[in-house]
PDB file of C-alpha atoms in Angstrom:
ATOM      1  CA  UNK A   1       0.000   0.000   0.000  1.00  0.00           C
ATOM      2  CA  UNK A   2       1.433   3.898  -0.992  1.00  0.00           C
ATOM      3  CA  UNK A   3       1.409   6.329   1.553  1.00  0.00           C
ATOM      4  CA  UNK A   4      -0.529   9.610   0.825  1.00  0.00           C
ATOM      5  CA  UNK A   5       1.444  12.326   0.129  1.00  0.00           C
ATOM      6  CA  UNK A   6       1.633  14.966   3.195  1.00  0.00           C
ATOM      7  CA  UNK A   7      -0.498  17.916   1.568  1.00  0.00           C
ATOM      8  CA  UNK A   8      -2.454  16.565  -1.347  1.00  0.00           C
ATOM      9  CA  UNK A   9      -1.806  17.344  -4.702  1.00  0.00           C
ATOM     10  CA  UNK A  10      -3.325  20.889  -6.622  1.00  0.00           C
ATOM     11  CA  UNK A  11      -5.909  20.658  -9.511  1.00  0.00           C
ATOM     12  CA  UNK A  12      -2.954  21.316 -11.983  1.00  0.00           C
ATOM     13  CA  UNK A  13      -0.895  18.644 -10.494  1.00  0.00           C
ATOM     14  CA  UNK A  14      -3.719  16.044 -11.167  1.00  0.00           C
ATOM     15  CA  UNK A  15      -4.924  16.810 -14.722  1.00  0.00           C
ATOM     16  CA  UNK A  16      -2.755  16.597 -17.161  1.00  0.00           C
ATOM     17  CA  UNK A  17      -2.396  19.698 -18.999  1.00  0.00           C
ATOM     18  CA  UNK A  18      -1.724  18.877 -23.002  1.00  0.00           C
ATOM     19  CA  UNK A  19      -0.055  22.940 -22.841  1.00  0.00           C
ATOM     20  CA  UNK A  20       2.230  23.354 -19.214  1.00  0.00           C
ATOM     21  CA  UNK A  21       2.575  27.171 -20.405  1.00  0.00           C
ATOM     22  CA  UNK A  22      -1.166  27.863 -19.555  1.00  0.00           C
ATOM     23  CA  UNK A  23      -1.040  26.033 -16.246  1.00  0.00           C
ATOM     24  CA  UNK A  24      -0.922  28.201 -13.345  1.00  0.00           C
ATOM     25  CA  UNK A  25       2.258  28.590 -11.296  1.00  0.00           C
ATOM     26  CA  UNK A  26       0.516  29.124  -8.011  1.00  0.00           C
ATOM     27  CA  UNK A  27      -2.184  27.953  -6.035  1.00  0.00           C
ATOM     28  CA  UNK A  28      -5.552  30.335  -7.321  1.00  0.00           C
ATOM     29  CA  UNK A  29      -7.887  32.372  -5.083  1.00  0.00           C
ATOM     30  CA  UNK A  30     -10.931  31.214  -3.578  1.00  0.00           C
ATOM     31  CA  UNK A  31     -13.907  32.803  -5.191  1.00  0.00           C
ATOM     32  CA  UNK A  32     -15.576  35.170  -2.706  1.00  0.00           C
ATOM     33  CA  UNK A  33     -18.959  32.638  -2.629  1.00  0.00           C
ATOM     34  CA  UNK A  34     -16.504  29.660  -2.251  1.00  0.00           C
ATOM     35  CA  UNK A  35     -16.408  27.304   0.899  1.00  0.00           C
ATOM     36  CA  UNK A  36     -12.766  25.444   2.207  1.00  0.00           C
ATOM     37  CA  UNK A  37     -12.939  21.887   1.751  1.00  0.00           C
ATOM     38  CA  UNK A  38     -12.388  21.917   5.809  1.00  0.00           C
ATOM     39  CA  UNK A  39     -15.675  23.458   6.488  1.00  0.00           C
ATOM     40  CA  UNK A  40     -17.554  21.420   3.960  1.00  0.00           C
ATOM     41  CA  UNK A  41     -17.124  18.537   5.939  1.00  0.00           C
ATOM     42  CA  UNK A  42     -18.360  20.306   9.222  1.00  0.00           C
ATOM     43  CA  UNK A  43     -21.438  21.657   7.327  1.00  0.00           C
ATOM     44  CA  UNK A  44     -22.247  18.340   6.156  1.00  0.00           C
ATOM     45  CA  UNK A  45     -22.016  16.781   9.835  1.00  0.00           C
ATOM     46  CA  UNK A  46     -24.299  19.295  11.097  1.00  0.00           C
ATOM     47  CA  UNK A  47     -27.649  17.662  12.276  1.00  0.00           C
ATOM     48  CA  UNK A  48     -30.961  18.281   9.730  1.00  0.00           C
ATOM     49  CA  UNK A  49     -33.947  19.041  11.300  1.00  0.00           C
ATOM     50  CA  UNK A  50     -37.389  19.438   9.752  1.00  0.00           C
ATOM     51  CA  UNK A  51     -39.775  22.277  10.622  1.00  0.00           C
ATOM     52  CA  UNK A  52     -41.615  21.295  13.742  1.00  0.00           C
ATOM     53  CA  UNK A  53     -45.886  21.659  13.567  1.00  0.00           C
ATOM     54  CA  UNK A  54     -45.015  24.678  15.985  1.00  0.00           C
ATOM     55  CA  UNK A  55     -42.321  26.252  13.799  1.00  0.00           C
ATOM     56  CA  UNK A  56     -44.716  25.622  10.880  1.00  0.00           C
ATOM     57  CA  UNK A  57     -47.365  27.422  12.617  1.00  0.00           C
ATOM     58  CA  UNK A  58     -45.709  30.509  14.127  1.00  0.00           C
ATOM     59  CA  UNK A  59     -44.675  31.146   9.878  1.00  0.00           C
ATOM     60  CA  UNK A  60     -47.777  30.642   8.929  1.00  0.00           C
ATOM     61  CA  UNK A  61     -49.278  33.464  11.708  1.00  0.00           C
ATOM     62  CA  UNK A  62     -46.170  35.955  10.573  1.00  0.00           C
ATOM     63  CA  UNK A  63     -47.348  35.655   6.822  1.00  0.00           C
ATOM     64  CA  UNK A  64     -51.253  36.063   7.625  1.00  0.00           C
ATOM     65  CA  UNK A  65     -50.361  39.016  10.156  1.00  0.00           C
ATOM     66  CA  UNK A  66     -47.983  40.562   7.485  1.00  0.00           C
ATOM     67  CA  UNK A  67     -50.599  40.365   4.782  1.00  0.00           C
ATOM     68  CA  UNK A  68     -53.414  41.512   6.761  1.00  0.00           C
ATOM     69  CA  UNK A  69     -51.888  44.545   8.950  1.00  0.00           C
ATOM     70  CA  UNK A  70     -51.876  47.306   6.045  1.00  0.00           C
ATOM     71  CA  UNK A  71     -55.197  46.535   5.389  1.00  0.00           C
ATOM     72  CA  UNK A  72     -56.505  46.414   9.231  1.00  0.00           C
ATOM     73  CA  UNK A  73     -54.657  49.805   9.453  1.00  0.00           C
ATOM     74  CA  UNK A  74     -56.358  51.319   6.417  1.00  0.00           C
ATOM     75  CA  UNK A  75     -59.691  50.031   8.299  1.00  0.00           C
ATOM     76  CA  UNK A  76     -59.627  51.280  11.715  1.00  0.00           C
ATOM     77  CA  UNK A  77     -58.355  54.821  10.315  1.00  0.00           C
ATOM     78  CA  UNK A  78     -61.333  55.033   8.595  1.00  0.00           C
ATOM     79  CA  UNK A  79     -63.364  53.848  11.196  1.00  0.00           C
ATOM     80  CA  UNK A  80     -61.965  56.207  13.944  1.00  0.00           C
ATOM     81  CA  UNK A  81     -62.098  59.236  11.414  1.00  0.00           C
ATOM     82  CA  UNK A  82     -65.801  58.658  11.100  1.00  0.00           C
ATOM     83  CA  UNK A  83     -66.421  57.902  14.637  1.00  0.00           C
ATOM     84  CA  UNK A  84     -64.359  61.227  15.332  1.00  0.00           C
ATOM     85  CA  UNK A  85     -66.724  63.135  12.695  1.00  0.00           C
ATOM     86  CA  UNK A  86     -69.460  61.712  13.936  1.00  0.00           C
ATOM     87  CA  UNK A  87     -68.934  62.699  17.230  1.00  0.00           C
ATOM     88  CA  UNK A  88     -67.367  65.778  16.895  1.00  0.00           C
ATOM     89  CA  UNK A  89     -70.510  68.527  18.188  1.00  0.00           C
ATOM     90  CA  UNK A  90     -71.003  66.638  21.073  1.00  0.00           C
ATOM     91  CA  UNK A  91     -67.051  66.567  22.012  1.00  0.00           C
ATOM     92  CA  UNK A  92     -66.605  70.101  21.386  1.00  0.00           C
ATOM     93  CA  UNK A  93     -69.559  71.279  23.369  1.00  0.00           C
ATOM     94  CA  UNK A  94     -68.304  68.971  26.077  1.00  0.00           C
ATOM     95  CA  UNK A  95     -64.592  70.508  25.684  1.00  0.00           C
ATOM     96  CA  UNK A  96     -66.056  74.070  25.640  1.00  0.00           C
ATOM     97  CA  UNK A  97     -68.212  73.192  28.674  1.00  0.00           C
ATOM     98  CA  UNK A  98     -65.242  71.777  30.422  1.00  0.00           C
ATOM     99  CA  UNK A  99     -62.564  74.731  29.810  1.00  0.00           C
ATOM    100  CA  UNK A 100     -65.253  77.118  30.571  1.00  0.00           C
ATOM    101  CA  UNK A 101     -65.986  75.856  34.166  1.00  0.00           C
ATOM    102  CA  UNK A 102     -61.815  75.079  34.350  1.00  0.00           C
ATOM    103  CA  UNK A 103     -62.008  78.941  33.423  1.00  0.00           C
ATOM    104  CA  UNK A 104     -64.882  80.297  36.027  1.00  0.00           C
ATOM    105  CA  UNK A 105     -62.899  78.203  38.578  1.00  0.00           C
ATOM    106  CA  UNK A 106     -59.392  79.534  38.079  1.00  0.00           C
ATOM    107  CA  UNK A 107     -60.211  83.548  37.421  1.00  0.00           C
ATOM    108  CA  UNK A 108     -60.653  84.835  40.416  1.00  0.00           C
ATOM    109  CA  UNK A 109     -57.802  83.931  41.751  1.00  0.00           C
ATOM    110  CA  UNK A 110     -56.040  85.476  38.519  1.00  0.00           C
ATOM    111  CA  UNK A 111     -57.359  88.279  38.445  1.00  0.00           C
ATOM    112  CA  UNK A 112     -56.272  89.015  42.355  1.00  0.00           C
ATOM    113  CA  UNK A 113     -52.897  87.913  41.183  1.00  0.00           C
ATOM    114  CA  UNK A 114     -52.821  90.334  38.553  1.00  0.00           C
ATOM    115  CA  UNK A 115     -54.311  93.358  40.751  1.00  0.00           C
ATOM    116  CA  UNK A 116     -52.182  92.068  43.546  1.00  0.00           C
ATOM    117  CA  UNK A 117     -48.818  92.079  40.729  1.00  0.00           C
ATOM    118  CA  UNK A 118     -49.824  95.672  39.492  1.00  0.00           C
ATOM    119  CA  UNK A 119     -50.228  97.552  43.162  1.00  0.00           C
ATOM    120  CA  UNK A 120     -46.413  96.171  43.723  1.00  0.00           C
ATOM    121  CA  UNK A 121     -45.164  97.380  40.764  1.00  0.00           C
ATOM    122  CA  UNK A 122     -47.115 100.616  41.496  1.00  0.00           C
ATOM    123  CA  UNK A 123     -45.656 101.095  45.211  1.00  0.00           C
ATOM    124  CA  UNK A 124     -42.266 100.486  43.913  1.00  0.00           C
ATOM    125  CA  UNK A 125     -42.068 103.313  41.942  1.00  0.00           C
TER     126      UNK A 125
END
């Protein structure tokens, strides 16, 4: 039985090129997409698993809620805009109602602040 040699032989050492002048003189580079025979081996060993009924599920809910969300969006912006429109005179007359008793509640006591402000500035003088 023949030993193997140490490092095994190139491409260009194997085939027999009919013209040595186009053979190349050094080893060539890897192409950027390429994968060392090393790592092919560990790629290979590495377990296979199919999709689990769980794994299949949890795609199938991405995809549906994917598909669905612009037009659930689209929806409930109409459907708030109309509710909104609809609703609109009673809001506002609640809102008006509102800041004006925030508004009776709050003057008096500005007002005193601002006669209060304007006899200091007076005696100051």
């Amino acid at each position: 039985m023949t030993q193997r040699p140490v490092t095994p032989p190139t491409l260009t050492e194997v085939i027999d090129l009919s013209d040595r002048a186009m053979a190349p003189t050094e080893p060539l580079p890897l192409a950027p997409d390429s994968m060392p025979l090393e790592d092919v081996g560990s790629a290979a060993k590495a377990p296979l698993t199919a999709p689990t009924l769980a794994d299949l599920d949890a795609a199938l809910v991405a995809s549906i809620v994917e598909a669905l969300r612009p037009r659930l969006h689209s929806w409930l912006e109409v459907e708030v805009r109309l509710a909104v429109a609809k609703s609109m005179p009673t809001l506002s007359e609640r809102l008006a109602a509102t800041l004006r008793d925030e508004l009776d509640g709050k003057l008096p006591g500005l007002v005193q602040h601002a006669l209060a402000e304007a006899r200091r500035v007076r005696l100051d003088r």
